[in-house]
mmCIF file of the C-alpha atoms, coordinates in Angstrom:
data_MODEL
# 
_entry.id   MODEL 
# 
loop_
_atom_site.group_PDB 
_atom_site.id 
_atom_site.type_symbol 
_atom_site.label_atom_id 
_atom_site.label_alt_id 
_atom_site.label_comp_id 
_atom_site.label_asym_id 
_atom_site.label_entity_id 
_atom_site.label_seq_id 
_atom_site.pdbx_PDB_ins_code 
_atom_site.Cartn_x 
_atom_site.Cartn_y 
_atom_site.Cartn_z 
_atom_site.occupancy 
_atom_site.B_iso_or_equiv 
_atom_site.pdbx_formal_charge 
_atom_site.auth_seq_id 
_atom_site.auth_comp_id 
_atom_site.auth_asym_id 
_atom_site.auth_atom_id 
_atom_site.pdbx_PDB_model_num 
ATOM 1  C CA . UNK A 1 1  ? 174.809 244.029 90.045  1.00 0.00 ? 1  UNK A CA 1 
ATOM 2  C CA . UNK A 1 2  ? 176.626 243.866 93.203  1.00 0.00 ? 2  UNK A CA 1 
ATOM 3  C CA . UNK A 1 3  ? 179.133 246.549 94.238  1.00 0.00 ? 3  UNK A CA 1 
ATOM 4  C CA . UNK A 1 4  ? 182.190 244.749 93.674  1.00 0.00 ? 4  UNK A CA 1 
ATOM 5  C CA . UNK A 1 5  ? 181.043 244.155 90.189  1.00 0.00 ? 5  UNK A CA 1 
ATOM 6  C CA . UNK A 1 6  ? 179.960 247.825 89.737  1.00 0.00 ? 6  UNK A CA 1 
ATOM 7  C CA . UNK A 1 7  ? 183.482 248.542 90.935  1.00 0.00 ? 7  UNK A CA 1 
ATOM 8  C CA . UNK A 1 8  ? 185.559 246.306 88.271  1.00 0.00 ? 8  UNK A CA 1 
ATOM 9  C CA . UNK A 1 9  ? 183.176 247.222 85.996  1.00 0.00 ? 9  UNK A CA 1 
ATOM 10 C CA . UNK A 1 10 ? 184.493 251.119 86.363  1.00 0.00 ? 10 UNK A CA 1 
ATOM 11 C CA . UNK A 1 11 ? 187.912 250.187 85.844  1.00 0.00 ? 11 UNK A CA 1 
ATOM 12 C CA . UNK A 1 12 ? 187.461 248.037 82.675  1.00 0.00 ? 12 UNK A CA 1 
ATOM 13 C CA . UNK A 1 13 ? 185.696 250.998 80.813  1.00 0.00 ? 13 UNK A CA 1 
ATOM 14 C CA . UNK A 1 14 ? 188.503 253.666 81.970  1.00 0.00 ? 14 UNK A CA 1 
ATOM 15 C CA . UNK A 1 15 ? 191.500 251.557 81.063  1.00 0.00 ? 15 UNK A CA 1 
ATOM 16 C CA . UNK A 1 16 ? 190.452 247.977 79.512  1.00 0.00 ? 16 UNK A CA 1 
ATOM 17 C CA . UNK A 1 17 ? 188.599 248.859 76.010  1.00 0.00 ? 17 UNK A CA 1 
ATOM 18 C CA . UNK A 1 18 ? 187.241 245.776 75.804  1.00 0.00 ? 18 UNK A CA 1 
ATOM 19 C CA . UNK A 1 19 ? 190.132 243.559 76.377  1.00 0.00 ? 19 UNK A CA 1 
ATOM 20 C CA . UNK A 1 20 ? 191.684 241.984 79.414  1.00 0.00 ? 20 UNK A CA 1 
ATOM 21 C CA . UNK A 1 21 ? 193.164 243.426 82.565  1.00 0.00 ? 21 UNK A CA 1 
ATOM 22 C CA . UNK A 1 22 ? 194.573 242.910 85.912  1.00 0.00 ? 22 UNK A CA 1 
ATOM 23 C CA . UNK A 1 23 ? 192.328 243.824 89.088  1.00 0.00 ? 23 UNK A CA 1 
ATOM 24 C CA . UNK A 1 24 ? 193.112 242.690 92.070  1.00 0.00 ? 24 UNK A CA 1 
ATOM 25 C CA . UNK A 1 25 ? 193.190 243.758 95.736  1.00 0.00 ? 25 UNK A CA 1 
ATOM 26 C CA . UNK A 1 26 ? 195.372 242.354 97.984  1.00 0.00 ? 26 UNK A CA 1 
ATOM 27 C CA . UNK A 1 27 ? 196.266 242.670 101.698 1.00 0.00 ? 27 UNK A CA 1 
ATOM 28 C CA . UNK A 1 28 ? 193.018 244.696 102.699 1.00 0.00 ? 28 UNK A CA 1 
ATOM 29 C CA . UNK A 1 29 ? 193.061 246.344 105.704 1.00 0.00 ? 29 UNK A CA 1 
ATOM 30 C CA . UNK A 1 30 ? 189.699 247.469 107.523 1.00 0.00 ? 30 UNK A CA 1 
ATOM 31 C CA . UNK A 1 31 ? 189.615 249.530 110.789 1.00 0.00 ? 31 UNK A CA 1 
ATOM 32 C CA . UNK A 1 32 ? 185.947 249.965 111.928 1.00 0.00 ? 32 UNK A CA 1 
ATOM 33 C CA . UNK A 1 33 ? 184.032 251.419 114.500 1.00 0.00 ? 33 UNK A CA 1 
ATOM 34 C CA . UNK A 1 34 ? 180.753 252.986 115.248 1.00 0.00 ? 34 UNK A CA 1 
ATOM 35 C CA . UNK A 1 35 ? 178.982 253.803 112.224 1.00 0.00 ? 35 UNK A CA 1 
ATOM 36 C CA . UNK A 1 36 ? 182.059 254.735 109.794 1.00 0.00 ? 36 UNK A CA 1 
ATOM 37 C CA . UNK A 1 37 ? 184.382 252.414 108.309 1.00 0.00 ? 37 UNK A CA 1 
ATOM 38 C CA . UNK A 1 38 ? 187.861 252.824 106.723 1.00 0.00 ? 38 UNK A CA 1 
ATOM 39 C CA . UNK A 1 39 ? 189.272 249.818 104.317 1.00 0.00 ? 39 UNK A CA 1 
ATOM 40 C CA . UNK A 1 40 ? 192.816 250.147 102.770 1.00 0.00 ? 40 UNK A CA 1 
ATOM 41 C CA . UNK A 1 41 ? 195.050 248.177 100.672 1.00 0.00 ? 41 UNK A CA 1 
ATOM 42 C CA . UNK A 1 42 ? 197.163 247.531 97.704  1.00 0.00 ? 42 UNK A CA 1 
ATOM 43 C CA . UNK A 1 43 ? 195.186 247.496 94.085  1.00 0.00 ? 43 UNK A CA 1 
ATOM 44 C CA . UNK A 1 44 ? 197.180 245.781 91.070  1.00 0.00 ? 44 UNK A CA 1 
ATOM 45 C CA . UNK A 1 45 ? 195.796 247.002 88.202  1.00 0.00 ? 45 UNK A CA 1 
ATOM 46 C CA . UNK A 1 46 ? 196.718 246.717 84.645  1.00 0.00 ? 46 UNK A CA 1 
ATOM 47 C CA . UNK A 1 47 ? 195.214 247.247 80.787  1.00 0.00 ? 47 UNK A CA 1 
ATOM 48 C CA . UNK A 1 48 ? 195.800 249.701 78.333  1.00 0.00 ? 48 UNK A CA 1 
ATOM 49 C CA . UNK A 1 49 ? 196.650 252.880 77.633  1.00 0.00 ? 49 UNK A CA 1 
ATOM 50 C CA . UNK A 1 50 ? 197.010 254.814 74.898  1.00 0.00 ? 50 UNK A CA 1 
ATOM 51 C CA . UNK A 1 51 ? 196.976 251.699 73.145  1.00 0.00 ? 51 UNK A CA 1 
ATOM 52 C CA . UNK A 1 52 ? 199.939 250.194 75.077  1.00 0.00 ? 52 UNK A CA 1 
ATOM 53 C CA . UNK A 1 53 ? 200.081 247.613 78.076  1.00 0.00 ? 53 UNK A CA 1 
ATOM 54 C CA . UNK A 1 54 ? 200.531 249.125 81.282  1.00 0.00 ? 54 UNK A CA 1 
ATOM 55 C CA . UNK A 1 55 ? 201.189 247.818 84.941  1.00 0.00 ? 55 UNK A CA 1 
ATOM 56 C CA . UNK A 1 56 ? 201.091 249.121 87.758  1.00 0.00 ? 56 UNK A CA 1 
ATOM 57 C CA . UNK A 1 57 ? 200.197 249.345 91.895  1.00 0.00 ? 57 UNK A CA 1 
ATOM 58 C CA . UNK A 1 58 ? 197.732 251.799 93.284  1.00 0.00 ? 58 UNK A CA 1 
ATOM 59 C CA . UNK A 1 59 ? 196.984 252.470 97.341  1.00 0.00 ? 59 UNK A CA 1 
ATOM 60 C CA . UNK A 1 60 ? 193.266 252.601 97.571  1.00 0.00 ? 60 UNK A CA 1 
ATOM 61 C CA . UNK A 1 61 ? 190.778 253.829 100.829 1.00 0.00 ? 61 UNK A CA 1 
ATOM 62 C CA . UNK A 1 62 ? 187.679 253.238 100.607 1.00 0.00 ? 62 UNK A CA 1 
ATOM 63 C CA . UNK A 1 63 ? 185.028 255.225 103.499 1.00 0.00 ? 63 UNK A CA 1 
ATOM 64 C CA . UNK A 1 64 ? 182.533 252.847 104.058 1.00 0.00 ? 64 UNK A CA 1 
ATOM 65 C CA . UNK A 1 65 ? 178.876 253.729 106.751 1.00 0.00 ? 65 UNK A CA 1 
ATOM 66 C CA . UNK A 1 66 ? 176.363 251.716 108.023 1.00 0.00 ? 66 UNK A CA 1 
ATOM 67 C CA . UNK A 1 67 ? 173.117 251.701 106.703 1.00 0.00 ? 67 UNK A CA 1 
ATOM 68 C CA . UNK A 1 68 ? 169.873 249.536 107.631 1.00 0.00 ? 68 UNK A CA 1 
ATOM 69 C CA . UNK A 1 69 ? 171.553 247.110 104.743 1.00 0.00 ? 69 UNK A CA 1 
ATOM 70 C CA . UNK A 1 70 ? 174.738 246.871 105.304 1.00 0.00 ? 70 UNK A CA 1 
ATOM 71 C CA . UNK A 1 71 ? 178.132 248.746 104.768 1.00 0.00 ? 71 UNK A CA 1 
ATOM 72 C CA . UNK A 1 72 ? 177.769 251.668 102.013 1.00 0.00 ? 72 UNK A CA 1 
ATOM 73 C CA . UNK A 1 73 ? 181.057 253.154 100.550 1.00 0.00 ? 73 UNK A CA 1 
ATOM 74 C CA . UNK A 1 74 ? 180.454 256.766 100.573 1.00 0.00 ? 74 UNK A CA 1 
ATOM 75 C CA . UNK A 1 75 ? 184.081 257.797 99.125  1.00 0.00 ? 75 UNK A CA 1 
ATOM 76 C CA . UNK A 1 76 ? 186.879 256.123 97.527  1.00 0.00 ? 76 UNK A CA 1 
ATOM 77 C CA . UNK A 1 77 ? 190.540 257.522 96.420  1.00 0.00 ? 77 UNK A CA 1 
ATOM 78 C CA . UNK A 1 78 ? 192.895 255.887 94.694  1.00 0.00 ? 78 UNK A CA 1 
ATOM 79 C CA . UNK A 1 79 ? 196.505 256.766 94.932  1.00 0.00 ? 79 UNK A CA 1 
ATOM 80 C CA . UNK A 1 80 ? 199.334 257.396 92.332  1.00 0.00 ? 80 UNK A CA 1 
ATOM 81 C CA . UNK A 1 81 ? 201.230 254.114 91.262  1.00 0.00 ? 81 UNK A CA 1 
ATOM 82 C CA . UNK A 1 82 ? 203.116 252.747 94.619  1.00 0.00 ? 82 UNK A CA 1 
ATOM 83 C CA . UNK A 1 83 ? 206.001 252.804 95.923  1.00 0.00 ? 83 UNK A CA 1 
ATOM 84 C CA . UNK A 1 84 ? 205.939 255.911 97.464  1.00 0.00 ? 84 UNK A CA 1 
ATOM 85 C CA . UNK A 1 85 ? 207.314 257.748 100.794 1.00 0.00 ? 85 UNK A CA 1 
ATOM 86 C CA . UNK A 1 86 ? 204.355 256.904 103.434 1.00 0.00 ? 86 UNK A CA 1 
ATOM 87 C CA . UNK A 1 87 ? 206.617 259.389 105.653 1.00 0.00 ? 87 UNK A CA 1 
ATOM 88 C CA . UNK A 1 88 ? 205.091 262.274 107.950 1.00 0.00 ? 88 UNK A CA 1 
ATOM 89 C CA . UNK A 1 89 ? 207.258 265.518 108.583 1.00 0.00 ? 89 UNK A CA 1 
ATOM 90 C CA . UNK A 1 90 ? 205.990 267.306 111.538 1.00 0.00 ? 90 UNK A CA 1 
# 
């Protein structure tokens, strides 16, 4: 099964049950260089929870490597629900 598939598949078992759901990525941002890889970007996502319909945006990063086959994610986070304050005291 290819990754991307592996990937939805994650979500609809933690928050589909079975039914339908909203997945989507939009506005995917990928800075690259070398050997490492960093992809970024909006994630729409929405199913249910405790038996109720839920929407709602995440920010996800993905880490991503090179291998002999290709790109590899190595580490992905997903954010609590957007908006928030992307500002940086210091």
């Amino acid at each position: 099964m290819a990754a991307r598939a592996l990937y939805r598949r994650a979500w609809e078992d933690e928050f589909w049950h079975g039914g339908t759901g909203k997945f989507a990525l939009r506005e995917l941002s990928v800075h690259a260089g070398g050997d490492i890889a960093f992809a970024t970007g909006p994630l729409d996502c929405g199913g249910t929870e405790g038996g109720r319909p839920v929407e709602y945006t995440l920010r996800l990063t993905l880490g991503l490597t090179r291998t002999p086959d290709g790109r590899r994610i190595v580490h992905e986070h997903s954010s609590e629900p957007m908006p928030f304050d992307e500002k940086v005291e210091g």
